[in-house]
mmCIF file of C-alpha atoms and ligand atoms in Angstrom:
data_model
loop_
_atom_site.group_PDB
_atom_site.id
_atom_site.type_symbol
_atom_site.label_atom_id
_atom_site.label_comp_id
_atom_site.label_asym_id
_atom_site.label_seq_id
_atom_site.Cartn_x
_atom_site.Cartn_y
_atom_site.Cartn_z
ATOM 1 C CA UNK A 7 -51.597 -26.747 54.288
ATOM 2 C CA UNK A 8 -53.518 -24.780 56.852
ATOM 3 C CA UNK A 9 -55.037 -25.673 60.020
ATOM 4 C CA UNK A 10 -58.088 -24.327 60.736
ATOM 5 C CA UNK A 11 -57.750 -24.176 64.787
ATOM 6 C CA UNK A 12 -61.361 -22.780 64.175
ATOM 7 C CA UNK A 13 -63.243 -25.718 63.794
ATOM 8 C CA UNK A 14 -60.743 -27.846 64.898
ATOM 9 C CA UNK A 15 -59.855 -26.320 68.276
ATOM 10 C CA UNK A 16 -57.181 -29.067 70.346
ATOM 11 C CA UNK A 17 -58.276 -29.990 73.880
ATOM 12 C CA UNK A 18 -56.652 -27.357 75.839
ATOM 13 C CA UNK A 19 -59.267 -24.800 74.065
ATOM 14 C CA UNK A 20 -62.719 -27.306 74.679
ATOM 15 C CA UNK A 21 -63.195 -26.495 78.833
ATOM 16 C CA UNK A 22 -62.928 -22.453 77.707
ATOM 17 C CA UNK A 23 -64.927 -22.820 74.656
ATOM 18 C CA UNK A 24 -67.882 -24.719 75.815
ATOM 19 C CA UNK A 25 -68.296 -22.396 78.596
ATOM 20 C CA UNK A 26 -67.905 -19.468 76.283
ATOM 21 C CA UNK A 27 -70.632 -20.849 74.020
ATOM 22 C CA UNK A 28 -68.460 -21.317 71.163
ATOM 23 C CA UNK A 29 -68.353 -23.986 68.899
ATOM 24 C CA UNK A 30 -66.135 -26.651 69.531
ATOM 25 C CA UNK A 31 -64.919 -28.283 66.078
ATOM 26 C CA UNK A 32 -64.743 -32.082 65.765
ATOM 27 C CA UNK A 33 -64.105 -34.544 67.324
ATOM 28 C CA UNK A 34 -64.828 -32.576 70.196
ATOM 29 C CA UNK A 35 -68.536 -31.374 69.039
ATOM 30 C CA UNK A 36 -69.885 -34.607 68.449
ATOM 31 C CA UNK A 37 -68.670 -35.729 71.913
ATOM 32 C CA UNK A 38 -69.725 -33.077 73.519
ATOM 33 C CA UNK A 39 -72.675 -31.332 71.995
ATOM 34 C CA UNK A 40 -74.758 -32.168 74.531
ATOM 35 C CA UNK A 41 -73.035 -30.811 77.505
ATOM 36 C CA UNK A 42 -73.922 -27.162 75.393
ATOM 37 C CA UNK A 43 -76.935 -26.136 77.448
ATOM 38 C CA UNK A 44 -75.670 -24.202 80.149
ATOM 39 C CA UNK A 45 -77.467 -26.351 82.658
ATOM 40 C CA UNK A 46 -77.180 -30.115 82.135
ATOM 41 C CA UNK A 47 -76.783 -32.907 84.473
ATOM 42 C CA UNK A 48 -74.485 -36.449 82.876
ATOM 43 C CA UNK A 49 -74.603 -39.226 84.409
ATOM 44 C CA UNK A 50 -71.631 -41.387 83.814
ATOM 45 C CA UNK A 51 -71.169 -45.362 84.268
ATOM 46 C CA UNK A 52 -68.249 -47.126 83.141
ATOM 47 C CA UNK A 53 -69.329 -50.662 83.040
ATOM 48 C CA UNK A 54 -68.339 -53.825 81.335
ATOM 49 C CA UNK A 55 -70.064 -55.616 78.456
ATOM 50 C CA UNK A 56 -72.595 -57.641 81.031
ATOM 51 C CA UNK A 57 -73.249 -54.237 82.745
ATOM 52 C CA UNK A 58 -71.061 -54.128 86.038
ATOM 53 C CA UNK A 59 -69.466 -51.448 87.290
ATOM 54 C CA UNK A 60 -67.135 -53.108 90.073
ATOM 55 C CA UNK A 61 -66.651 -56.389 91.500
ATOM 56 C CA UNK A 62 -68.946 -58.052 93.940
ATOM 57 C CA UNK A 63 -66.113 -56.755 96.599
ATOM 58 C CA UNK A 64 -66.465 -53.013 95.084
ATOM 59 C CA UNK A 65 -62.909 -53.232 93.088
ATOM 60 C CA UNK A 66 -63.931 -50.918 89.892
ATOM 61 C CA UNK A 67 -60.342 -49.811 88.886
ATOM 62 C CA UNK A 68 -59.536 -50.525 85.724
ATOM 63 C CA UNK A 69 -62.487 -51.600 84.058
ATOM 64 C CA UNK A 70 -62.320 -48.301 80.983
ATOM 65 C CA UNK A 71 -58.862 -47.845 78.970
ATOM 66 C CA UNK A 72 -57.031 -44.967 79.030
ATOM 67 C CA UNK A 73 -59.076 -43.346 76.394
ATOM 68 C CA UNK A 74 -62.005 -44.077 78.387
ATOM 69 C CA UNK A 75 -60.729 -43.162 81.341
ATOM 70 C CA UNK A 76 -59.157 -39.714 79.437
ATOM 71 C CA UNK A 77 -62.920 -39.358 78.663
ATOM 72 C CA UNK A 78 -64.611 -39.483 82.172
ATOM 73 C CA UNK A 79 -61.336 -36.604 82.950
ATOM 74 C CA UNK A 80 -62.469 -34.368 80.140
ATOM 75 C CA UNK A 81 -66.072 -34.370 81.555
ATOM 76 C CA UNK A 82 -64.996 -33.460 85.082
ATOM 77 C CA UNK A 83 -63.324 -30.451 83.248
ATOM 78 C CA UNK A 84 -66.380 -29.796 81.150
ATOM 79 C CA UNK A 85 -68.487 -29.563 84.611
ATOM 80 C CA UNK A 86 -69.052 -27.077 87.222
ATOM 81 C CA UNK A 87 -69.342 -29.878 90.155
ATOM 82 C CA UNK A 88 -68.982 -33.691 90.335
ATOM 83 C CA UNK A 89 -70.712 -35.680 92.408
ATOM 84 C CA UNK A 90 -70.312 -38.772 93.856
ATOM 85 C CA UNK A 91 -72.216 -40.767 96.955
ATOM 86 C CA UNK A 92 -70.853 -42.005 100.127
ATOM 87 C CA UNK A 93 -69.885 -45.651 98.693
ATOM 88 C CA UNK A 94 -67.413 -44.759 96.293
ATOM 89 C CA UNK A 95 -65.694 -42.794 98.908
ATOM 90 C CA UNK A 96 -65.884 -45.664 101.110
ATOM 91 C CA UNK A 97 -64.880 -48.299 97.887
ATOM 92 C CA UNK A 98 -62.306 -46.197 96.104
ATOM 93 C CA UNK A 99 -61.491 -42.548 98.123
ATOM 94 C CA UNK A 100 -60.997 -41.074 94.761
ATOM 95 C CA UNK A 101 -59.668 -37.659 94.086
ATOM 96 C CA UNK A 102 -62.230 -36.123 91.175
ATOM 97 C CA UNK A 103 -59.489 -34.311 90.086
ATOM 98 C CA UNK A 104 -58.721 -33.455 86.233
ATOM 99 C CA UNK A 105 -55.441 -35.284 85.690
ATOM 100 C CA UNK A 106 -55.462 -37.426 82.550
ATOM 101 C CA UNK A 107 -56.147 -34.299 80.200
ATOM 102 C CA UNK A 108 -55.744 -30.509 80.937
ATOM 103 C CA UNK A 109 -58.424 -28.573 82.125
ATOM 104 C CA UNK A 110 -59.998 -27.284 85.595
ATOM 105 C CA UNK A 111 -60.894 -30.047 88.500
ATOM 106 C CA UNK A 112 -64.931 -28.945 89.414
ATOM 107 C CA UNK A 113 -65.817 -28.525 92.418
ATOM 108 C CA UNK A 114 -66.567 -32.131 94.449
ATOM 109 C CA UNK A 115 -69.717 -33.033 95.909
ATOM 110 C CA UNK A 116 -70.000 -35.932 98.456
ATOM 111 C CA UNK A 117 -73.454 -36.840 99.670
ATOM 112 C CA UNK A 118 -72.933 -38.294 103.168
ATOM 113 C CA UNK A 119 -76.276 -38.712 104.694
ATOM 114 C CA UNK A 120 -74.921 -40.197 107.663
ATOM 115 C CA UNK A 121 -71.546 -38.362 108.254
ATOM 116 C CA UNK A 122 -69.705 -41.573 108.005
ATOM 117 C CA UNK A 123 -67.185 -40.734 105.779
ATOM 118 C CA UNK A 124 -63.483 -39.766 107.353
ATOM 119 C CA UNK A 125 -62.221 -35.649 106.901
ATOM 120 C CA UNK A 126 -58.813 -37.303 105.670
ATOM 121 C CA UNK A 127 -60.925 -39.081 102.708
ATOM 122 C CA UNK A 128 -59.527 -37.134 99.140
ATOM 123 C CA UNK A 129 -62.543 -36.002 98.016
ATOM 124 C CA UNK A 130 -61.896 -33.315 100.749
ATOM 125 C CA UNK A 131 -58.242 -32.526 100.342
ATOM 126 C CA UNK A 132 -57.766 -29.032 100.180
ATOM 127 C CA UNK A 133 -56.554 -28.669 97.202
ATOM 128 C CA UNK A 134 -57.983 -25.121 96.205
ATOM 129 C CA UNK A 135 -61.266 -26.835 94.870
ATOM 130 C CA UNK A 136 -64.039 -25.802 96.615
ATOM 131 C CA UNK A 137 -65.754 -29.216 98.277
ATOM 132 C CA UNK A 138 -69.220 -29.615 99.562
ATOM 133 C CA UNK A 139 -70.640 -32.097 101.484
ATOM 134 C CA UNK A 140 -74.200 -33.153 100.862
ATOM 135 C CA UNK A 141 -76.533 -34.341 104.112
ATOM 136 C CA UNK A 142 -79.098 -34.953 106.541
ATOM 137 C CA UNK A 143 -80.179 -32.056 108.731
ATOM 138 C CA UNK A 144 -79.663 -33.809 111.515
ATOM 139 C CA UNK A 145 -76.627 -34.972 110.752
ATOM 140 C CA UNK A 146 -73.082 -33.632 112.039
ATOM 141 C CA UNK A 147 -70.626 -34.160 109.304
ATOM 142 C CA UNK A 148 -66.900 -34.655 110.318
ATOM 143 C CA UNK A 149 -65.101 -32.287 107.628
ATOM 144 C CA UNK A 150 -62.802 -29.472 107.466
ATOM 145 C CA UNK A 151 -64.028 -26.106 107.824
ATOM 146 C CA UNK A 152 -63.452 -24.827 104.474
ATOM 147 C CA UNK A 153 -65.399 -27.903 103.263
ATOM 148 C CA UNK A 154 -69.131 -26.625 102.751
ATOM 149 C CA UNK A 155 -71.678 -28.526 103.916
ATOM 150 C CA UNK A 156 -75.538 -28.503 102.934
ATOM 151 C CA UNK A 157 -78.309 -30.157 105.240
ATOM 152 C CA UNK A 158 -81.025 -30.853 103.332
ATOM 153 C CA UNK A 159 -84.558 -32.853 104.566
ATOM 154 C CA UNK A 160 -84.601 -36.706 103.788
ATOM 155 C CA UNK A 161 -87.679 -38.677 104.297
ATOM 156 C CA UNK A 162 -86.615 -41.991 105.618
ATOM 157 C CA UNK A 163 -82.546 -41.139 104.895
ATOM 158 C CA UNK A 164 -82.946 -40.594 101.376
ATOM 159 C CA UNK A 165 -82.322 -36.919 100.104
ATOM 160 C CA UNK A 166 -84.188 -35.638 97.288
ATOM 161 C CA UNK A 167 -82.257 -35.711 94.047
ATOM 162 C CA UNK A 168 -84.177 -32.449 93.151
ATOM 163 C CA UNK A 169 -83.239 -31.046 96.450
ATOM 164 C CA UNK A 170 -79.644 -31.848 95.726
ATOM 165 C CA UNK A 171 -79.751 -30.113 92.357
ATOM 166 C CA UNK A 172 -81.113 -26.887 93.135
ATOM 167 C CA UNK A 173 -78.896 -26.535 96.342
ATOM 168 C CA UNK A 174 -75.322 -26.583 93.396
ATOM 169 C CA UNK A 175 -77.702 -24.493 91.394
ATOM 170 C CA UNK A 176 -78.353 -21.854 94.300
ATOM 171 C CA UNK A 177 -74.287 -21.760 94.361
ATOM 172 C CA UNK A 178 -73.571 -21.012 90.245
ATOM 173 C CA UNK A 179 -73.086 -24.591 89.884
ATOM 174 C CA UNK A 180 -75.000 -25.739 86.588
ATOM 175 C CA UNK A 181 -73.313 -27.931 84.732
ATOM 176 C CA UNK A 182 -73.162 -31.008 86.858
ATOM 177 C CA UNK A 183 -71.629 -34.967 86.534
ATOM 178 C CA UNK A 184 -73.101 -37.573 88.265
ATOM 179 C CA UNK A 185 -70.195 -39.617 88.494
ATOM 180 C CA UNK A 186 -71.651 -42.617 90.646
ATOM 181 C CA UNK A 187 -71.805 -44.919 91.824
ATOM 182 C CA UNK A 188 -74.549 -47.486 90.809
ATOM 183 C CA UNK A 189 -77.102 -46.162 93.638
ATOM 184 C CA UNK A 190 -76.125 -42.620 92.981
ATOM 185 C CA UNK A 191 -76.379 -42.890 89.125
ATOM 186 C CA UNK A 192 -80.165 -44.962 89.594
ATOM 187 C CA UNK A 193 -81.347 -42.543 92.120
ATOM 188 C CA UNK A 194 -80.783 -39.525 89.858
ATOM 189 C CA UNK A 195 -82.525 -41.246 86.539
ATOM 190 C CA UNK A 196 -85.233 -42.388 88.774
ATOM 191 C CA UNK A 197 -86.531 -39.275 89.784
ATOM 192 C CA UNK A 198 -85.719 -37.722 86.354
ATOM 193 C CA UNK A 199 -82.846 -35.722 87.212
ATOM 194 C CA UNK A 200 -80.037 -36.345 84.672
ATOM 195 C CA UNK A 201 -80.458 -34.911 80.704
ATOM 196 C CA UNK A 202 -77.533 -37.245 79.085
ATOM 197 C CA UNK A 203 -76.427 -40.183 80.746
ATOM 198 C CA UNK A 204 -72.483 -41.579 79.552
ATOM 199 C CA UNK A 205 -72.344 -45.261 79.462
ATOM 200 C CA UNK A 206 -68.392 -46.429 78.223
ATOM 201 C CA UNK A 207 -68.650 -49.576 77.556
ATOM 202 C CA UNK A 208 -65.209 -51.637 78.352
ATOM 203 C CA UNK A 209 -64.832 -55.468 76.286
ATOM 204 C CA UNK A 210 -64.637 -57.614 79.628
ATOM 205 C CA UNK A 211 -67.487 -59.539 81.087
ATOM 206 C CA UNK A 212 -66.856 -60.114 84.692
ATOM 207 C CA UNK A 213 -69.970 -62.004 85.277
ATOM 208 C CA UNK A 214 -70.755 -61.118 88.715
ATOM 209 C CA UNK A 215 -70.858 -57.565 90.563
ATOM 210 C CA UNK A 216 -72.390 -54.599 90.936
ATOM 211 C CA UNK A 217 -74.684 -53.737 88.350
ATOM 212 C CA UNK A 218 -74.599 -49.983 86.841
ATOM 213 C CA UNK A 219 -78.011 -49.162 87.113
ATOM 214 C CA UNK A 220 -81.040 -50.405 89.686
ATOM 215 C CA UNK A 221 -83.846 -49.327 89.010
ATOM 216 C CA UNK A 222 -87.571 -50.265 90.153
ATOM 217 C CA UNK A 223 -88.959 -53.093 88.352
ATOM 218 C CA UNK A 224 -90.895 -52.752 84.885
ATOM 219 C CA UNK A 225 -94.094 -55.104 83.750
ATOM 220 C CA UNK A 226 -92.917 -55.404 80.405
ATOM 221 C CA UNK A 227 -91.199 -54.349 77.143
ATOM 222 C CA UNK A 228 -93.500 -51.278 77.382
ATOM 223 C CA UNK A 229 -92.090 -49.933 80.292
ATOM 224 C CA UNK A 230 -88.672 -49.765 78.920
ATOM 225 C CA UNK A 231 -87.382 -46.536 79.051
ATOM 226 C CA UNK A 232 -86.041 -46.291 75.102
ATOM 227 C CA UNK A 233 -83.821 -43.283 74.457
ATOM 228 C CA UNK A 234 -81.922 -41.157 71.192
ATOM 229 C CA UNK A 235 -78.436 -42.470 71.523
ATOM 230 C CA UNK A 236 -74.833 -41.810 69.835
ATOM 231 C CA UNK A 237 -72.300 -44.632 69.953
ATOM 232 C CA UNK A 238 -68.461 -43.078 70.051
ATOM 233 C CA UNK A 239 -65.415 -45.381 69.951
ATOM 234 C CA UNK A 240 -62.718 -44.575 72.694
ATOM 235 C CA UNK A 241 -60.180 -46.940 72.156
ATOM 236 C CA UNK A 242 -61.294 -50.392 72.722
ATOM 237 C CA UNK A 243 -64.089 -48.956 74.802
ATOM 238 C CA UNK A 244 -67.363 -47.541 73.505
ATOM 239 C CA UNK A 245 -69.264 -44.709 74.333
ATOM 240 C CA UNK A 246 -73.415 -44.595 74.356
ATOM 241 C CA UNK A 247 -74.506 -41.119 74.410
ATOM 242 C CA UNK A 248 -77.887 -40.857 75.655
ATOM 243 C CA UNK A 249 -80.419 -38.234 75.914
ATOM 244 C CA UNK A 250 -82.966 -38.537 78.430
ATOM 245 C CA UNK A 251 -84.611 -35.517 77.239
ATOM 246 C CA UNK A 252 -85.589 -37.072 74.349
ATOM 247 C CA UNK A 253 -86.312 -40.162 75.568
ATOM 248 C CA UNK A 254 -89.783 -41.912 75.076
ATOM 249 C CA UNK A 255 -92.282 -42.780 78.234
ATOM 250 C CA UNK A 256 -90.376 -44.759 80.897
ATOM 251 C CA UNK A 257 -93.228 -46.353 82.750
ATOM 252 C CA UNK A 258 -91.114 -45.324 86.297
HETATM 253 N N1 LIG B 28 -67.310 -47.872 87.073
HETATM 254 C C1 LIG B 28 -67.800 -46.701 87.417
HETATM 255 O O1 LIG B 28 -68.163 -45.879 86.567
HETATM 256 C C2 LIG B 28 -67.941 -46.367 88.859
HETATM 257 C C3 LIG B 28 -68.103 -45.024 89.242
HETATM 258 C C4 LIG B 28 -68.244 -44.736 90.598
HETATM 259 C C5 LIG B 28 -68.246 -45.770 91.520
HETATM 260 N N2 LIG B 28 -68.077 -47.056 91.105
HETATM 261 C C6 LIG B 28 -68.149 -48.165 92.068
HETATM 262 O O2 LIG B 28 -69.443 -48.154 92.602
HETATM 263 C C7 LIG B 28 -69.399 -48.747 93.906
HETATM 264 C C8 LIG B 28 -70.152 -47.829 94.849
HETATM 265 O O3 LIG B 28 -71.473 -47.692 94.365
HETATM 266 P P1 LIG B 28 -72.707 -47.822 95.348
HETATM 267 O O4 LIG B 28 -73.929 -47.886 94.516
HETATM 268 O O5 LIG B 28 -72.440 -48.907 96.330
HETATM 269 O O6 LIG B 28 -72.615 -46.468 96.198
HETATM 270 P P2 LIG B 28 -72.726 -44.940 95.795
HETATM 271 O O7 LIG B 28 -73.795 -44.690 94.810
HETATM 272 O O8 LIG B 28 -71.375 -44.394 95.531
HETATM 273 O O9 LIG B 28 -73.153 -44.343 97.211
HETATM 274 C C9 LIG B 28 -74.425 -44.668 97.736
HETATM 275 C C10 LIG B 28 -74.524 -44.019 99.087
HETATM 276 O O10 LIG B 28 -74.421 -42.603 98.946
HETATM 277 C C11 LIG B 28 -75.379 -41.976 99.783
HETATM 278 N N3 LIG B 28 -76.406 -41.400 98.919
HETATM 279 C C12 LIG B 28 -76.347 -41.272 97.569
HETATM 280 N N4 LIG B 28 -77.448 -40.634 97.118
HETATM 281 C C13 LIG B 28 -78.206 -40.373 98.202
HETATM 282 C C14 LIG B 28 -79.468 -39.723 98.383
HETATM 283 N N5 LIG B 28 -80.179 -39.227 97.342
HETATM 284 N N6 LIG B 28 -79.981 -39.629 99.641
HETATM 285 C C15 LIG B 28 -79.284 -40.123 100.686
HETATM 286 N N7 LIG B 28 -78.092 -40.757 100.575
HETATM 287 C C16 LIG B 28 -77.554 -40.857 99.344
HETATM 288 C C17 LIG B 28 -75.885 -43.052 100.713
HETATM 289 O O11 LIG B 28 -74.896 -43.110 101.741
HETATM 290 P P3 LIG B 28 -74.884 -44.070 103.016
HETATM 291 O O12 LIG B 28 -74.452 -45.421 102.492
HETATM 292 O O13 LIG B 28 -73.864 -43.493 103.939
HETATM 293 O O14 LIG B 28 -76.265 -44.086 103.580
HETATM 294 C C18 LIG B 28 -75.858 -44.270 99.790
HETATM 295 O O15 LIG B 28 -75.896 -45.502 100.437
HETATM 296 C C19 LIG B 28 -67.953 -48.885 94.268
HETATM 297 O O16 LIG B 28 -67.591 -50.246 94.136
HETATM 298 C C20 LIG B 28 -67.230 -48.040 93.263
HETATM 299 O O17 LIG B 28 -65.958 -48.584 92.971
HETATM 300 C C21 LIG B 28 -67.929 -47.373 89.809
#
């Protein structure tokens, strides 16, 4: 029996493929197929079944298996940048490296309005990933040299999401994750930033916590913001693929 590594390409070949434009076979189409476009911005969330993402102390570790966790890897490898705000530094000083699967660690993005955040946090190890820092003009930002930092304007502290965007775009950096967290992630949808938003869906109900999303309040049903979604199993988690493109009216 043959294997057609055409159609069914293994991991290893996905990162190179998608950026080449080629197909990518299945599983890995289905997954993926909407990461194609050469620009796209995913938002990700991994959130339990009553729609927290961390513990009302900010403890978040844990809450996706390893297949869901193997998934939010194989999107940082898929991306040119991931970007995270100042909280999750602050909560969980994660890496944003690729480390689960194979495939190249994006560049990291930190938006630190405020310069709060330490130069030893590991978003900014120098690693041979380019890092950038994202913040206020007046701001001074505490950061290694080699860590690139962007003032942009804010109107009351709060950066454009726009503004964000097209500075990563001004660099080459088009495909972009939104990794979180829950402010990060809302900010982005709000203002109509993000084309596919990842939601893996873990089978735990913690019952109190942050919530995923936080958006500005709707009237009524008709302000929902209904959107074209694919449902993926990832273990014992669940993926909801969701195009915002697509979606209908949102009422925000
Ligand atoms: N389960 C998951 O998928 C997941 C993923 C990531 C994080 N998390 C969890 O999420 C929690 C953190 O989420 P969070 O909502 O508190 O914080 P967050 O979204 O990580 O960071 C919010 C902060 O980032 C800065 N920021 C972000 N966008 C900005 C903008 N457009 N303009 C100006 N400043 C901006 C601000 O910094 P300042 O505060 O300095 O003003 C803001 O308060 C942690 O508990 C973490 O463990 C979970």
């Amino acid at each position: 029996m043959t294997r057609d590594v055409d159609s069914s390409p293994g991991w290893q070949e996905v990162p190179h493929r998608l950026r080449c434009g080629q197909a990518l076979g299945e599983p890995w189409e289905s997954l993926f197929v909407g990461l194609r476009p050469a620009s796209t911005v995913v938002g990700q969330i991994g959130q339990s079944l009553d729609g927290r993402i961390a513990t009302v102390s900010g403890h978040s570790s844990d809450i996706n298996g390893p297949q869901g966790i193997a998934h939010l890897h194989r999107l940082r490898a898929l991306v040119d940048a991931v970007v995270v705000g100042a909280g999750t530094v602050r909560a969980d000083d994660p890496q944003l490296t690729v480390r689960c699967v194979s495939g190249p660690s994006p560049v990291r993005v930190v938006i630190d309005p405020r310069g709060t955040l330490p130069a030893e946090s590991r978003a900014f190890a120098n690693d041979g990933v380019h890092r950038i820092v994202i913040t206020r003009q007046e701001t001074r930002v505490d950061v290694a040299e080699d860590v690139e930092t962007i003032a942009l304007p804010d109107s009351d502290g709060r950066i454009e999401p726009r503004a964000i965007l097209d500075a990563l775009v001004e660099r080459g950096l088009r495909r972009i994750l939104i990794e979180g967290g829950a402010q990060t992630v809302s900010s982005f949808l709000s203002a109509s930033c993000l084309d596919r938003l990842h939601v893996v869906v873990a089978p735990m109900i913690l019952g109190s916590g942050i919530a995923g999303l936080d958006l500005p309040p709707i009237a009524d049903m008709t302000g929902a913001l209904r959107i074209p979604m694919r449902a993926h199993a990832l273990g014992s988690d669940v993926l909801f693929d969701c195009d915002l493109r697509s979606g209908g009216p949102t009422g925000r």
